[in-house]
Structure formats: C-alpha cells, structure tokens
Amino acid sequence: MKTPPSPPAPSKTLFRWQRAPLQNHLHALMPQWGGQALEISSQDLASNASFVNYVRHHRFTDPNTGKPVEVVEKSIRKIAFIGSQEARFHRAEGMLAGSTQFRYPSCLGVIETPWESLIFTEFVCGKPPRMQAIARQLASGIAELEDLSHAWLQAQPLGKAPLLWSMDFFRPWFLLRPRFNFDRCLPGLAQLGREDTQFAGLAERFDAFVPLMRKLAGEARRSPRCFSHMDYLRKNLFVNKGQLHLIDWSEVKVGRVGFDGGAYLGSLFRRKDMGVFLAAQSEFVEAYREALAERFDEGQALGNLRYVFLLTALFHCLRPETVEEYRERERMGMLREKYEYLLGACLEG
Ligand SMILES: Nc1ncnc2c1ncn2[C@@H]1O[C@H](COP(=O)(O)OP(=O)(O)O)[C@@H](O)[C@H]1O
Ligand SMILES: [Mg+2]
C-alpha cells in the first residue's frame, strides 16, 4: 500500500453548496498543503452500483513530503438531497480504529454538496480473494467488526440517535426492497412447477418460509446492534501480504450481530455449487463461534445469521432472472438441488 497523506487525517465531512474542481476539494480536506498546486493524474475505476456516478483513482505528489499519494474518489448521487449510507458511515469516526483483523483504507474525508457525496479514501493494492478460501479470515474480521461497532454504538450521545435510526436495517426504506421480499417470487415458482414437473409443488412448500422469516426478523430486531457491511463480494476485498482489506460501504446498515455472516454465506450460496458452499459454511461457522465476543449470545448471533442468509438466498434463487439463467445454462438440476437444501436444512434447522 502507498503511504497515506500525512498526517493521517481523521475522517471529516465538509459541506459545499456548489461543485468545485477536484484540487479545491483536496485542499479543503488537507489544509496542511497550504493550497500548493497539485499535479493530479486520474483514472476511472469500474463501478456498477446504482447511484454511484463514478469511482476514480487519483495520483499526485504530497507537496510537503514529496511522497506519492494515491486516493480514491467515489461520487454518490443524492436523491432529494439525502446523503448516502456510505457517507453517513464515514461519520462514525474512529469506530474501527482498533481493528486487528480486517484492514480498512483510511478516509480522508467526505464532501457533501446538494447533489452528491464525494468520499475520499486511501487507495488499496492487493488481489481479489477466492471467496470460499477466506471463510475463516472473514469470520474473525466480521466478529471483530461487530464487537467494535457495538461498543461504539453504545457510547454514542443522544444527538446521534436520528442518524443511526435512519440507518437501521429494519426501516421500511430498506425492508421494502425487492431483495428482502422473496415471497413476491412465489407465483413465478408456482408457474415453473406447472411447466416442469421437478418443480411441482415447491411454491406451496416455500410458503412455510413466510412465518419463519417473520419470527426470525422479530428476534433479530430485539438483538444487539452493530454495523453490518452486508456486501461481501470479491471486488470489495483485497488480499495483500496475508491481510484482508475491506472496502465499499454502500450497503452498510446499523444491523444486528450475525447479519454479516448471513450476507457472506448468502452470496456464496448464490454463486457456488453446493459442495463448495457447504465446506465454506462449516469453516465459517466454526471460526465465527470461536471469534464471537463474549458479550453476544451465540444462539442469537447464529439465528440472525440464518435470517440474513435466508433473506439473501431465497430472493436470489427464486427470482425469475436466476431461474432464466439456470435454464439457459441447462443447470436446472443444480437449481433444484439448491431449493431442496433451503427447504430441508434451513426450514428445519
Ligand atoms: N480504496 C480503494 N482502493 C483500491 N481500489 C478501490 C478502492 N475503492 C474502490 N476501488 C475499486 O473501485 C471499484 C468500485 O468501488 P466501490 O467502492 O466498490 O463502488 P461500488 O459501490 O460501485 O461497487 C472497486 O471494486 C475497486 O476495484
Ligand atoms: Mg463495490
């Protein structure tokens, strides 16, 4: 990793009413540069999230030290002047400072304009990991993130309550998203059952998840809060010298202990075959149980994990796009196997 700008700035949020050139923003965030000219070379990085205008990699020389500086600028579009989750997350200053498991690129600061949030972070070098190979490392990182962020949340003054309330997983603006409502896909599954006998009768069996999910949601809601990253994808992680660097907080929520494990396993279940998934799952759960902070109840954390795993897995496996994809690749047998797993292990478990 390249040397971060010195001194390492605590993340801060600045408000601007108008758009301004990049150089002005950098000077506003780094007043110690005294407005000296910066020769910046920039490159766009691949981004595909909705609401993200662009992600850019900028390189220049620190005018004070002469050392190279590499920063990433992420521009997130606002709707009705409301700031993004990610920009709000960066206001949680110092929360993850004591981290020993995951590494997080430091945030130089956030510029808020009425139209966009500009987030400036340190550039990270490294390779994207194979997601099934890092189950144990992720388990320790997630357990630590949950512990540190839980402690941070408990120490927050009342003044922060509205901000944190708005970021809570159980707010309707999150819960009403299609991805958290698998039951809307059940009529499609009933139709599939009429066309293909191996899927006959499954929609009725999946109905049983509706009350189960309601029960799990109720239990999760009352359990200990923490920050949950919720987006454990290959392109959001870098491995460098054995260290795991985690980026991209665009899906972050004030979640509950266990949610991130469910998000990781849900995305693995979606992308890998059953053998790979089951092996990684057992490694993850074993390491997570070991790493989980004592203050949390293990049964509750695993219940919450199951809740988010099912939310993710049910939606992705049942939605019409997925069924179409499996059909095109002539892998309907594999999809059937995933359905059977969900109905068997997860419904009883
Ligand atoms: N701090 C960083 N260091 C190195 N690469 C980064 C950094 N931030 C973003 N990137 C690259 O840019 C891509 C998109 O950025 P990301 O924050 O993940 O946006 P999105 O929300 O669009 O996924 C990442 O997948 C990664 O390759
Ligand atoms: Mg990303």
mmCIF file of C-alpha atoms in Angstrom, residues 54-326:
data_model
loop_
_atom_site.group_PDB
_atom_site.id
_atom_site.type_symbol
_atom_site.label_atom_id
_atom_site.label_comp_id
_atom_site.label_asym_id
_atom_site.label_seq_id
_atom_site.Cartn_x
_atom_site.Cartn_y
_atom_site.Cartn_z
ATOM 1 C CA TYR A 54 -18.061 7.380 -10.709
ATOM 2 C CA VAL A 55 -15.158 5.930 -8.765
ATOM 3 C CA ARG A 56 -11.748 7.448 -9.597
ATOM 4 C CA HIS A 57 -8.180 6.730 -8.721
ATOM 5 C CA HIS A 58 -6.053 9.904 -8.374
ATOM 6 C CA ARG A 59 -2.269 10.051 -8.090
ATOM 7 C CA PHE A 60 -0.168 13.045 -7.187
ATOM 8 C CA THR A 61 2.784 14.060 -5.032
ATOM 9 C CA ASP A 62 2.372 15.250 -1.464
ATOM 10 C CA PRO A 63 3.596 18.866 -1.721
ATOM 11 C CA ASN A 64 5.023 18.753 1.827
ATOM 12 C CA THR A 65 6.831 15.419 1.820
ATOM 13 C CA GLY A 66 7.397 14.764 -1.893
ATOM 14 C CA LYS A 67 5.969 11.271 -1.430
ATOM 15 C CA PRO A 68 3.448 9.756 -3.866
ATOM 16 C CA VAL A 69 -0.182 9.871 -2.767
ATOM 17 C CA GLU A 70 -2.929 7.663 -4.176
ATOM 18 C CA VAL A 71 -6.525 8.335 -3.286
ATOM 19 C CA VAL A 72 -9.873 7.042 -4.475
ATOM 20 C CA GLU A 73 -12.773 9.424 -5.008
ATOM 21 C CA LYS A 74 -16.278 7.942 -5.042
ATOM 22 C CA SER A 75 -19.157 10.157 -6.133
ATOM 23 C CA ILE A 76 -22.604 9.089 -4.982
ATOM 24 C CA ARG A 77 -25.700 10.714 -6.420
ATOM 25 C CA LYS A 78 -28.244 12.092 -3.962
ATOM 26 C CA ILE A 79 -31.965 11.736 -4.216
ATOM 27 C CA ALA A 80 -33.966 14.610 -2.779
ATOM 28 C CA PHE A 81 -30.725 15.966 -1.212
ATOM 29 C CA ILE A 82 -30.495 12.926 1.084
ATOM 30 C CA GLY A 83 -26.959 11.684 1.725
ATOM 31 C CA SER A 84 -25.900 8.108 1.047
ATOM 32 C CA GLN A 85 -25.497 5.378 3.640
ATOM 33 C CA GLU A 86 -21.838 5.221 2.807
ATOM 34 C CA ALA A 87 -21.262 8.923 3.504
ATOM 35 C CA ARG A 88 -23.115 8.552 6.797
ATOM 36 C CA PHE A 89 -20.993 5.567 7.716
ATOM 37 C CA HIS A 90 -17.845 7.668 7.373
ATOM 38 C CA ARG A 91 -19.133 9.961 10.098
ATOM 39 C CA ALA A 92 -18.569 7.117 12.541
ATOM 40 C CA GLU A 93 -15.099 8.412 13.232
ATOM 41 C CA GLY A 94 -12.643 6.151 14.973
ATOM 42 C CA MET A 95 -15.101 3.274 15.233
ATOM 43 C CA LEU A 96 -12.819 0.708 13.616
ATOM 44 C CA ALA A 97 -9.528 2.235 14.675
ATOM 45 C CA GLY A 98 -8.543 -0.652 16.950
ATOM 46 C CA SER A 99 -9.099 -3.292 14.274
ATOM 47 C CA THR A 100 -6.568 -6.115 14.044
ATOM 48 C CA GLN A 101 -8.378 -8.487 11.661
ATOM 49 C CA PHE A 102 -9.755 -6.553 8.680
ATOM 50 C CA ARG A 103 -7.882 -3.554 7.373
ATOM 51 C CA TYR A 104 -9.875 -0.548 6.224
ATOM 52 C CA PRO A 105 -8.443 2.146 3.960
ATOM 53 C CA SER A 106 -8.434 5.409 5.864
ATOM 54 C CA CYS A 107 -10.963 8.015 4.847
ATOM 55 C CA LEU A 108 -9.536 11.464 4.130
ATOM 56 C CA GLY A 109 -12.966 12.984 4.317
ATOM 57 C CA VAL A 110 -16.347 13.445 2.712
ATOM 58 C CA ILE A 111 -17.550 16.472 0.726
ATOM 59 C CA GLU A 112 -21.307 16.883 0.723
ATOM 60 C CA THR A 113 -22.973 19.029 -1.940
ATOM 61 C CA PRO A 114 -26.740 19.158 -2.508
ATOM 62 C CA TRP A 115 -26.317 16.775 -5.467
ATOM 63 C CA GLU A 116 -23.679 14.290 -4.478
ATOM 64 C CA SER A 117 -21.440 12.933 -1.729
ATOM 65 C CA LEU A 118 -17.745 12.733 -2.603
ATOM 66 C CA ILE A 119 -15.891 10.209 -0.482
ATOM 67 C CA PHE A 120 -12.081 10.301 -0.477
ATOM 68 C CA THR A 121 -10.224 7.220 0.745
ATOM 69 C CA GLU A 122 -6.743 5.827 0.580
ATOM 70 C CA PHE A 123 -6.060 3.587 -2.442
ATOM 71 C CA VAL A 124 -5.528 -0.094 -1.551
ATOM 72 C CA CYS A 125 -3.308 -2.508 -3.507
ATOM 73 C CA GLY A 126 -3.942 -6.234 -3.469
ATOM 74 C CA LYS A 127 -5.590 -9.154 -5.176
ATOM 75 C CA PRO A 128 -9.248 -10.099 -5.014
ATOM 76 C CA PRO A 129 -9.572 -13.268 -2.904
ATOM 77 C CA ARG A 130 -11.351 -16.539 -3.730
ATOM 78 C CA MET A 131 -14.399 -16.089 -1.564
ATOM 79 C CA GLN A 132 -14.658 -19.702 -0.378
ATOM 80 C CA ALA A 133 -10.988 -19.704 0.634
ATOM 81 C CA ILE A 134 -11.274 -16.837 3.136
ATOM 82 C CA ALA A 135 -14.173 -18.158 5.228
ATOM 83 C CA ARG A 136 -12.131 -18.307 8.449
ATOM 84 C CA GLN A 137 -10.459 -14.951 7.964
ATOM 85 C CA LEU A 138 -13.806 -13.350 7.208
ATOM 86 C CA ALA A 139 -15.298 -14.908 10.337
ATOM 87 C CA SER A 140 -12.658 -13.308 12.567
ATOM 88 C CA GLY A 141 -12.920 -9.981 10.755
ATOM 89 C CA ILE A 142 -16.703 -9.907 10.996
ATOM 90 C CA ALA A 143 -16.720 -10.884 14.682
ATOM 91 C CA GLU A 144 -14.315 -8.028 15.406
ATOM 92 C CA LEU A 145 -16.262 -5.520 13.315
ATOM 93 C CA GLU A 146 -19.420 -6.479 15.225
ATOM 94 C CA ASP A 147 -17.749 -6.139 18.591
ATOM 95 C CA LEU A 148 -16.061 -2.785 17.881
ATOM 96 C CA SER A 149 -19.097 -1.235 16.255
ATOM 97 C CA HIS A 150 -21.434 -2.472 19.008
ATOM 98 C CA ALA A 151 -19.224 -0.800 21.621
ATOM 99 C CA TRP A 152 -19.090 2.381 19.518
ATOM 100 C CA LEU A 153 -22.891 2.466 19.133
ATOM 101 C CA GLN A 154 -23.385 2.086 22.849
ATOM 102 C CA ALA A 155 -21.106 5.031 23.522
ATOM 103 C CA GLN A 156 -22.874 7.449 21.162
ATOM 104 C CA PRO A 157 -24.566 10.574 22.506
ATOM 105 C CA LEU A 158 -28.302 11.006 22.091
ATOM 106 C CA GLY A 159 -27.668 13.607 19.382
ATOM 107 C CA LYS A 160 -26.560 10.857 17.004
ATOM 108 C CA ALA A 161 -29.747 8.836 17.535
ATOM 109 C CA PRO A 162 -31.680 10.186 14.498
ATOM 110 C CA LEU A 163 -28.787 9.453 12.123
ATOM 111 C CA LEU A 164 -28.367 5.920 13.485
ATOM 112 C CA TRP A 165 -32.115 5.330 13.484
ATOM 113 C CA SER A 166 -32.233 6.220 9.779
ATOM 114 C CA MET A 167 -29.511 3.644 9.076
ATOM 115 C CA ASP A 168 -31.246 0.779 10.891
ATOM 116 C CA PHE A 169 -31.800 -2.375 8.854
ATOM 117 C CA PHE A 170 -35.428 -2.575 9.964
ATOM 118 C CA ARG A 171 -36.507 0.764 8.476
ATOM 119 C CA PRO A 172 -39.108 0.407 5.717
ATOM 120 C CA TRP A 173 -36.860 2.089 3.117
ATOM 121 C CA PHE A 174 -34.618 -0.965 3.322
ATOM 122 C CA LEU A 175 -37.146 -3.685 4.096
ATOM 123 C CA LEU A 176 -39.388 -2.815 1.162
ATOM 124 C CA ARG A 177 -36.653 -3.502 -1.389
ATOM 125 C CA PRO A 178 -37.429 -6.451 -3.679
ATOM 126 C CA ARG A 179 -34.332 -8.302 -2.487
ATOM 127 C CA PHE A 180 -35.786 -8.597 1.010
ATOM 128 C CA ASN A 181 -39.160 -9.861 -0.220
ATOM 129 C CA PHE A 182 -38.710 -13.305 -1.710
ATOM 130 C CA ASP A 183 -42.430 -14.082 -1.338
ATOM 131 C CA ARG A 184 -43.147 -11.884 -4.364
ATOM 132 C CA CYS A 185 -41.347 -14.537 -6.461
ATOM 133 C CA LEU A 186 -43.579 -17.421 -5.319
ATOM 134 C CA PRO A 187 -46.246 -17.038 -8.056
ATOM 135 C CA GLY A 188 -43.412 -17.393 -10.605
ATOM 136 C CA LEU A 189 -42.274 -20.585 -8.903
ATOM 137 C CA ALA A 190 -45.827 -21.974 -8.988
ATOM 138 C CA GLN A 191 -45.859 -21.303 -12.732
ATOM 139 C CA LEU A 192 -42.499 -23.054 -13.138
ATOM 140 C CA GLY A 193 -43.974 -26.065 -11.289
ATOM 141 C CA ARG A 194 -46.717 -26.285 -13.889
ATOM 142 C CA GLU A 195 -44.171 -26.237 -16.738
ATOM 143 C CA ASP A 196 -41.535 -28.536 -15.254
ATOM 144 C CA THR A 197 -42.568 -31.442 -13.036
ATOM 145 C CA GLN A 198 -39.378 -31.467 -10.969
ATOM 146 C CA PHE A 199 -40.502 -28.083 -9.584
ATOM 147 C CA ALA A 200 -44.128 -29.106 -8.985
ATOM 148 C CA GLY A 201 -45.482 -28.335 -5.522
ATOM 149 C CA LEU A 202 -42.423 -26.343 -4.436
ATOM 150 C CA ALA A 203 -44.137 -22.957 -4.214
ATOM 151 C CA GLU A 204 -46.503 -24.304 -1.538
ATOM 152 C CA ARG A 205 -43.534 -25.682 0.404
ATOM 153 C CA PHE A 206 -41.726 -22.344 0.194
ATOM 154 C CA ASP A 207 -44.803 -20.659 1.724
ATOM 155 C CA ALA A 208 -43.606 -22.049 5.058
ATOM 156 C CA PHE A 209 -40.735 -19.569 4.989
ATOM 157 C CA VAL A 210 -43.090 -16.608 5.314
ATOM 158 C CA PRO A 211 -43.966 -17.177 9.017
ATOM 159 C CA LEU A 212 -40.432 -18.419 9.750
ATOM 160 C CA MET A 213 -38.899 -15.231 8.369
ATOM 161 C CA ARG A 214 -41.342 -13.106 10.340
ATOM 162 C CA LYS A 215 -40.312 -14.904 13.528
ATOM 163 C CA LEU A 216 -36.573 -14.590 12.789
ATOM 164 C CA ALA A 217 -36.997 -10.894 11.943
ATOM 165 C CA GLY A 218 -38.766 -10.241 15.262
ATOM 166 C CA GLU A 219 -35.991 -11.955 17.225
ATOM 167 C CA ALA A 220 -33.255 -10.178 15.264
ATOM 168 C CA ARG A 221 -34.831 -6.785 15.778
ATOM 169 C CA ARG A 222 -34.551 -7.102 19.541
ATOM 170 C CA SER A 223 -30.942 -8.345 19.490
ATOM 171 C CA PRO A 224 -27.689 -6.331 19.896
ATOM 172 C CA ARG A 225 -26.963 -3.687 17.264
ATOM 173 C CA CYS A 226 -23.739 -3.277 15.351
ATOM 174 C CA PHE A 227 -22.640 -2.006 11.955
ATOM 175 C CA SER A 228 -23.107 -4.598 9.199
ATOM 176 C CA HIS A 229 -21.250 -4.197 5.895
ATOM 177 C CA MET A 230 -23.667 -6.509 4.034
ATOM 178 C CA ASP A 231 -21.704 -6.683 0.756
ATOM 179 C CA TYR A 232 -19.018 -9.371 0.889
ATOM 180 C CA LEU A 233 -18.192 -9.623 -2.785
ATOM 181 C CA ARG A 234 -14.866 -10.453 -4.341
ATOM 182 C CA LYS A 235 -14.459 -6.964 -5.777
ATOM 183 C CA ASN A 236 -14.919 -5.363 -2.370
ATOM 184 C CA LEU A 237 -11.972 -7.202 -0.799
ATOM 185 C CA PHE A 238 -8.227 -7.159 -1.376
ATOM 186 C CA VAL A 239 -5.609 -9.535 -0.027
ATOM 187 C CA ASN A 240 -2.169 -8.100 0.491
ATOM 188 C CA LYS A 241 0.576 -9.850 2.480
ATOM 189 C CA GLY A 242 -1.991 -12.073 4.137
ATOM 190 C CA GLN A 243 -4.108 -9.103 5.269
ATOM 191 C CA LEU A 244 -7.695 -8.688 4.183
ATOM 192 C CA HIS A 245 -8.704 -5.147 3.196
ATOM 193 C CA LEU A 246 -12.407 -4.381 3.099
ATOM 194 C CA ILE A 247 -13.857 -1.507 1.013
ATOM 195 C CA ASP A 248 -17.228 -0.301 -0.281
ATOM 196 C CA TRP A 249 -19.711 0.564 2.442
ATOM 197 C CA SER A 250 -22.536 1.306 0.028
ATOM 198 C CA GLU A 251 -24.757 -1.399 1.599
ATOM 199 C CA VAL A 252 -23.874 -0.639 5.223
ATOM 200 C CA LYS A 253 -26.636 -0.615 7.838
ATOM 201 C CA VAL A 254 -26.998 -0.490 11.560
ATOM 202 C CA GLY A 255 -27.626 -4.214 11.604
ATOM 203 C CA ARG A 256 -27.508 -6.911 14.244
ATOM 204 C CA VAL A 257 -24.829 -9.327 15.379
ATOM 205 C CA GLY A 258 -24.674 -12.218 12.893
ATOM 206 C CA PHE A 259 -26.044 -10.355 9.873
ATOM 207 C CA ASP A 260 -22.733 -10.087 8.029
ATOM 208 C CA GLY A 261 -22.118 -13.841 8.234
ATOM 209 C CA GLY A 262 -25.525 -14.347 6.656
ATOM 210 C CA ALA A 263 -24.715 -11.837 3.914
ATOM 211 C CA TYR A 264 -21.423 -13.603 3.123
ATOM 212 C CA LEU A 265 -22.922 -17.113 3.102
ATOM 213 C CA GLY A 266 -25.950 -15.935 1.128
ATOM 214 C CA SER A 267 -23.771 -14.566 -1.630
ATOM 215 C CA LEU A 268 -21.628 -17.713 -1.630
ATOM 216 C CA PHE A 269 -24.742 -19.902 -1.851
ATOM 217 C CA ARG A 270 -25.860 -17.929 -4.842
ATOM 218 C CA ARG A 271 -22.599 -18.187 -6.764
ATOM 219 C CA LYS A 272 -21.062 -21.568 -5.903
ATOM 220 C CA ASP A 273 -22.164 -25.169 -6.199
ATOM 221 C CA MET A 274 -23.428 -26.968 -3.107
ATOM 222 C CA GLY A 275 -20.156 -28.760 -2.282
ATOM 223 C CA VAL A 276 -18.080 -25.579 -2.229
ATOM 224 C CA PHE A 277 -20.758 -23.713 -0.298
ATOM 225 C CA LEU A 278 -21.183 -26.391 2.392
ATOM 226 C CA ALA A 279 -17.443 -26.690 3.018
ATOM 227 C CA ALA A 280 -17.010 -22.902 3.340
ATOM 228 C CA GLN A 281 -20.105 -22.630 5.517
ATOM 229 C CA SER A 282 -18.844 -25.121 8.059
ATOM 230 C CA GLU A 283 -15.431 -23.421 8.209
ATOM 231 C CA PHE A 284 -17.046 -20.022 8.586
ATOM 232 C CA VAL A 285 -19.445 -21.053 11.339
ATOM 233 C CA GLU A 286 -16.758 -22.845 13.328
ATOM 234 C CA ALA A 287 -14.379 -19.862 13.177
ATOM 235 C CA TYR A 288 -17.171 -17.378 13.865
ATOM 236 C CA ARG A 289 -18.286 -19.201 17.002
ATOM 237 C CA GLU A 290 -14.732 -19.109 18.268
ATOM 238 C CA ALA A 291 -14.226 -15.431 17.457
ATOM 239 C CA LEU A 292 -17.613 -14.116 18.610
ATOM 240 C CA ALA A 293 -17.231 -11.664 21.504
ATOM 241 C CA GLU A 294 -18.416 -12.994 24.855
ATOM 242 C CA ARG A 295 -20.950 -10.248 25.302
ATOM 243 C CA PHE A 296 -23.035 -11.713 22.458
ATOM 244 C CA ASP A 297 -25.283 -14.761 22.750
ATOM 245 C CA GLU A 298 -24.085 -17.388 20.279
ATOM 246 C CA GLY A 299 -27.530 -18.819 19.600
ATOM 247 C CA GLN A 300 -28.887 -15.343 18.869
ATOM 248 C CA ALA A 301 -25.983 -14.452 16.560
ATOM 249 C CA LEU A 302 -26.416 -17.704 14.603
ATOM 250 C CA GLY A 303 -30.189 -17.146 14.446
ATOM 251 C CA ASN A 304 -29.555 -13.696 12.953
ATOM 252 C CA LEU A 305 -27.042 -15.182 10.542
ATOM 253 C CA ARG A 306 -29.680 -17.651 9.416
ATOM 254 C CA TYR A 307 -32.191 -14.842 8.955
ATOM 255 C CA VAL A 308 -29.996 -12.793 6.596
ATOM 256 C CA PHE A 309 -28.712 -15.917 4.842
ATOM 257 C CA LEU A 310 -32.290 -16.935 4.059
ATOM 258 C CA LEU A 311 -33.342 -13.419 3.021
ATOM 259 C CA THR A 312 -30.461 -13.303 0.551
ATOM 260 C CA ALA A 313 -30.575 -16.903 -0.652
ATOM 261 C CA LEU A 314 -34.349 -17.141 -1.060
ATOM 262 C CA PHE A 315 -34.576 -13.993 -3.129
ATOM 263 C CA HIS A 316 -31.657 -14.822 -5.383
ATOM 264 C CA CYS A 317 -32.708 -18.410 -6.012
ATOM 265 C CA LEU A 318 -36.368 -17.673 -6.605
ATOM 266 C CA ARG A 319 -36.265 -14.536 -8.725
ATOM 267 C CA PRO A 320 -37.123 -15.004 -12.412
ATOM 268 C CA GLU A 321 -33.697 -13.782 -13.639
ATOM 269 C CA THR A 322 -31.969 -16.592 -11.747
ATOM 270 C CA VAL A 323 -34.362 -19.262 -12.999
ATOM 271 C CA GLU A 324 -33.779 -17.998 -16.547
ATOM 272 C CA GLU A 325 -30.013 -18.074 -16.101
ATOM 273 C CA TYR A 326 -30.037 -21.688 -14.873
#
